[in-house]
Amino acid sequence: MFEIKKICCIGAGYVGGPTCSVIAHMCPEIRVTVVGVNESRINAWNSPTLPVYEVNIKQLFVLMFFVFLLSLLNNLHY
């Protein structure tokens, strides 16, 4: 078994940004880094004004986190 300590997401758009923010929020022991070519979007993720808005963002984050976990479990080989 292995332990995930760092995650890097390439792309801070409507998929990568929220996905990594959920991982960072739900797994504070994992260092999450998001990289992208749009400097203003990266700056927005580091500010109080987020670059994306969803009405039910909390439910979306939880759903995306569980999808991420399921994909990890799916890729494990015993």
Backbone as CSV, one residue per row, in Angstrom:
resi,resn,N_x,N_y,N_z,CA_x,CA_y,CA_z,C_x,C_y,C_z
1,MET,0.840,-1.173,0.000,0.000,0.000,0.000,0.884,1.236,0.000
2,PHE,0.365,2.318,-0.514,1.114,3.564,-0.555,0.260,4.692,0.012
3,GLU,0.916,5.776,0.367,0.222,6.926,0.927,0.378,8.106,-0.016
4,ILE,-0.719,8.741,-0.356,-0.676,9.915,-1.212,-0.330,11.116,-0.346
5,LYS,0.748,11.804,-0.709,1.189,12.968,0.055,1.044,14.258,-0.727
6,LYS,1.111,14.157,-2.069,1.049,15.341,-2.924,0.194,15.041,-4.143
7,ILE,-0.549,16.048,-4.587,-1.338,15.957,-5.809,-1.084,17.229,-6.600
8,CYS,-0.877,17.074,-7.908,-0.742,18.230,-8.788,-1.816,18.122,-9.863
9,CYS,-2.583,19.174,-10.004,-3.634,19.226,-11.024,-3.201,20.210,-12.097
10,ILE,-3.228,19.760,-13.350,-2.899,20.641,-14.465,-4.209,21.202,-15.003
11,GLY,-4.413,22.483,-14.780,-5.638,23.144,-15.212,-6.463,23.604,-14.029
12,ALA,-6.782,24.892,-14.000,-7.525,25.477,-12.881,-8.899,25.951,-13.329
13,GLY,-9.466,25.254,-14.297,-10.766,25.655,-14.824,-11.924,25.118,-14.018
14,TYR,-13.010,24.822,-14.719,-14.250,24.406,-14.066,-14.192,22.973,-13.531
15,VAL,-13.197,22.208,-13.924,-13.049,20.839,-13.417,-11.890,20.758,-12.438
16,GLY,-10.723,21.144,-12.878,-9.525,21.023,-12.048,-9.554,21.861,-10.787
17,GLY,-9.988,23.106,-10.907,-10.026,23.992,-9.744,-10.929,23.494,-8.634
18,PRO,-12.223,23.238,-8.926,-13.109,22.738,-7.871,-12.692,21.370,-7.337
19,THR,-12.231,20.495,-8.229,-11.820,19.161,-7.782,-10.694,19.267,-6.767
20,CYS,-9.686,20.055,-7.080,-8.546,20.174,-6.168,-8.901,20.947,-4.908
21,SER,-9.840,21.883,-5.003,-10.237,22.582,-3.780,-10.971,21.638,-2.834
22,VAL,-11.735,20.704,-3.385,-12.408,19.709,-2.542,-11.389,18.791,-1.892
23,ILE,-10.431,18.328,-2.679,-9.395,17.449,-2.128,-8.631,18.177,-1.027
24,ALA,-8.253,19.432,-1.277,-7.508,20.207,-0.276,-8.331,20.414,0.992
25,HIS,-9.630,20.645,0.814,-10.492,20.871,1.975,-10.729,19.587,2.769
26,MET,-10.974,18.496,2.063,-11.319,17.231,2.723,-10.096,16.453,3.207
27,CYS,-8.936,16.724,2.634,-7.708,15.984,2.985,-6.583,16.971,3.290
28,PRO,-6.626,17.625,4.428,-5.609,18.638,4.723,-4.192,18.074,4.841
29,GLU,-4.063,16.772,4.987,-2.728,16.167,5.073,-2.069,16.005,3.706
30,ILE,-2.828,16.218,2.629,-2.294,16.117,1.268,-1.989,17.518,0.766
31,ARG,-0.781,17.704,0.226,-0.411,18.993,-0.368,-0.950,19.022,-1.791
32,VAL,-1.844,19.951,-2.075,-2.491,20.054,-3.380,-1.949,21.282,-4.107
33,THR,-1.472,21.071,-5.336,-0.958,22.151,-6.166,-1.751,22.164,-7.464
34,VAL,-2.199,23.343,-7.862,-2.918,23.499,-9.127,-2.087,24.421,-10.002
35,VAL,-1.845,23.992,-11.233,-1.099,24.817,-12.179,-1.970,25.061,-13.402
36,GLY,-1.741,26.177,-14.065,-2.504,26.506,-15.253,-1.846,27.634,-16.020
37,VAL,-2.287,27.830,-17.253,-1.699,28.868,-18.097,-2.402,30.214,-17.925
38,ASN,-3.599,30.215,-17.327,-4.361,31.443,-17.144,-4.008,32.042,-15.778
39,GLU,-3.107,33.020,-15.793,-2.605,33.607,-14.543,-3.717,34.263,-13.730
40,SER,-4.666,34.907,-14.401,-5.744,35.576,-13.662,-6.639,34.560,-12.953
41,ARG,-6.839,33.389,-13.548,-7.649,32.354,-12.891,-6.919,31.798,-11.672
42,ILE,-5.621,31.573,-11.777,-4.831,31.099,-10.639,-4.895,32.135,-9.513
43,ASN,-4.738,33.417,-9.864,-4.824,34.479,-8.855,-6.209,34.516,-8.210
44,ALA,-7.248,34.266,-9.005,-8.606,34.267,-8.457,-8.802,33.127,-7.461
45,TRP,-8.222,31.953,-7.734,-8.336,30.834,-6.789,-7.636,31.148,-5.475
46,ASN,-6.637,32.019,-5.522,-5.905,32.401,-4.310,-6.481,33.655,-3.654
47,SER,-7.641,34.089,-4.092,-8.263,35.291,-3.544,-9.642,34.957,-2.976
48,PRO,-10.281,35.918,-2.319,-11.639,35.677,-1.812,-12.687,35.567,-2.930
49,THR,-12.358,36.034,-4.151,-13.288,35.985,-5.283,-12.962,34.785,-6.152
50,LEU,-13.715,33.704,-5.996,-13.444,32.480,-6.744,-13.849,32.632,-8.216
51,PRO,-13.124,31.971,-9.122,-13.409,32.125,-10.558,-14.621,31.324,-11.046
52,VAL,-15.151,30.437,-10.252,-16.343,29.685,-10.643,-17.372,29.806,-9.531
53,TYR,-18.627,29.679,-9.896,-19.691,29.763,-8.908,-20.736,28.706,-9.229
54,GLU,-21.098,27.944,-8.242,-22.164,26.953,-8.349,-23.116,27.196,-7.192
55,VAL,-24.399,27.100,-7.459,-25.401,27.336,-6.426,-25.227,26.363,-5.268
56,ASN,-25.065,25.084,-5.576,-24.900,24.063,-4.544,-23.460,23.553,-4.546
57,ILE,-22.521,24.451,-4.412,-21.111,24.092,-4.539,-20.676,23.070,-3.500
58,LYS,-21.233,23.136,-2.307,-20.820,22.198,-1.269,-21.188,20.766,-1.656
59,GLN,-22.406,20.561,-2.154,-22.812,19.225,-2.588,-21.975,18.766,-3.780
60,LEU,-21.670,19.700,-4.687,-20.843,19.368,-5.843,-19.454,18.935,-5.395
61,PHE,-18.858,19.644,-4.441,-17.535,19.295,-3.946,-17.532,17.906,-3.319
62,VAL,-18.535,17.618,-2.515,-18.613,16.305,-1.868,-18.752,15.213,-2.923
63,LEU,-19.611,15.436,-3.914,-19.789,14.458,-4.987,-18.491,14.232,-5.746
64,MET,-17.793,15.313,-6.084,-16.542,15.189,-6.831,-15.479,14.467,-6.010
65,PHE,-15.461,14.701,-4.719,-14.498,14.029,-3.860,-14.732,12.517,-3.863
66,PHE,-15.985,12.106,-3.753,-16.274,10.675,-3.755,-16.005,10.047,-5.118
67,VAL,-16.238,10.770,-6.187,-15.882,10.273,-7.521,-14.376,10.083,-7.617
68,PHE,-13.638,11.026,-7.060,-12.174,10.916,-7.036,-11.734,9.683,-6.255
69,LEU,-12.315,9.478,-5.088,-11.955,8.311,-4.279,-12.286,7.014,-4.999
70,LEU,-13.436,6.960,-5.631,-13.811,5.755,-6.373,-12.847,5.496,-7.519
71,SER,-12.414,6.538,-8.196,-11.460,6.339,-9.290,-10.123,5.845,-8.761
72,LEU,-9.703,6.320,-7.582,-8.471,5.819,-6.972,-8.601,4.330,-6.638
73,LEU,-9.705,3.981,-6.030,-9.922,2.571,-5.673,-9.985,1.682,-6.900
74,ASN,-10.541,2.206,-7.958,-10.651,1.451,-9.208,-9.280,1.162,-9.824
75,ASN,-8.319,2.066,-9.588,-6.999,1.933,-10.191,-6.000,1.178,-9.323
76,LEU,-6.383,0.783,-8.117,-5.486,0.031,-7.258,-5.412,-1.415,-7.736
77,HIS,-4.226,-1.934,-7.757,-4.026,-3.325,-8.151,-3.494,-4.108,-6.950
78,TYR,-4.131,-5.192,-6.645,-3.721,-5.980,-5.488,-2.828,-7.125,-5.906
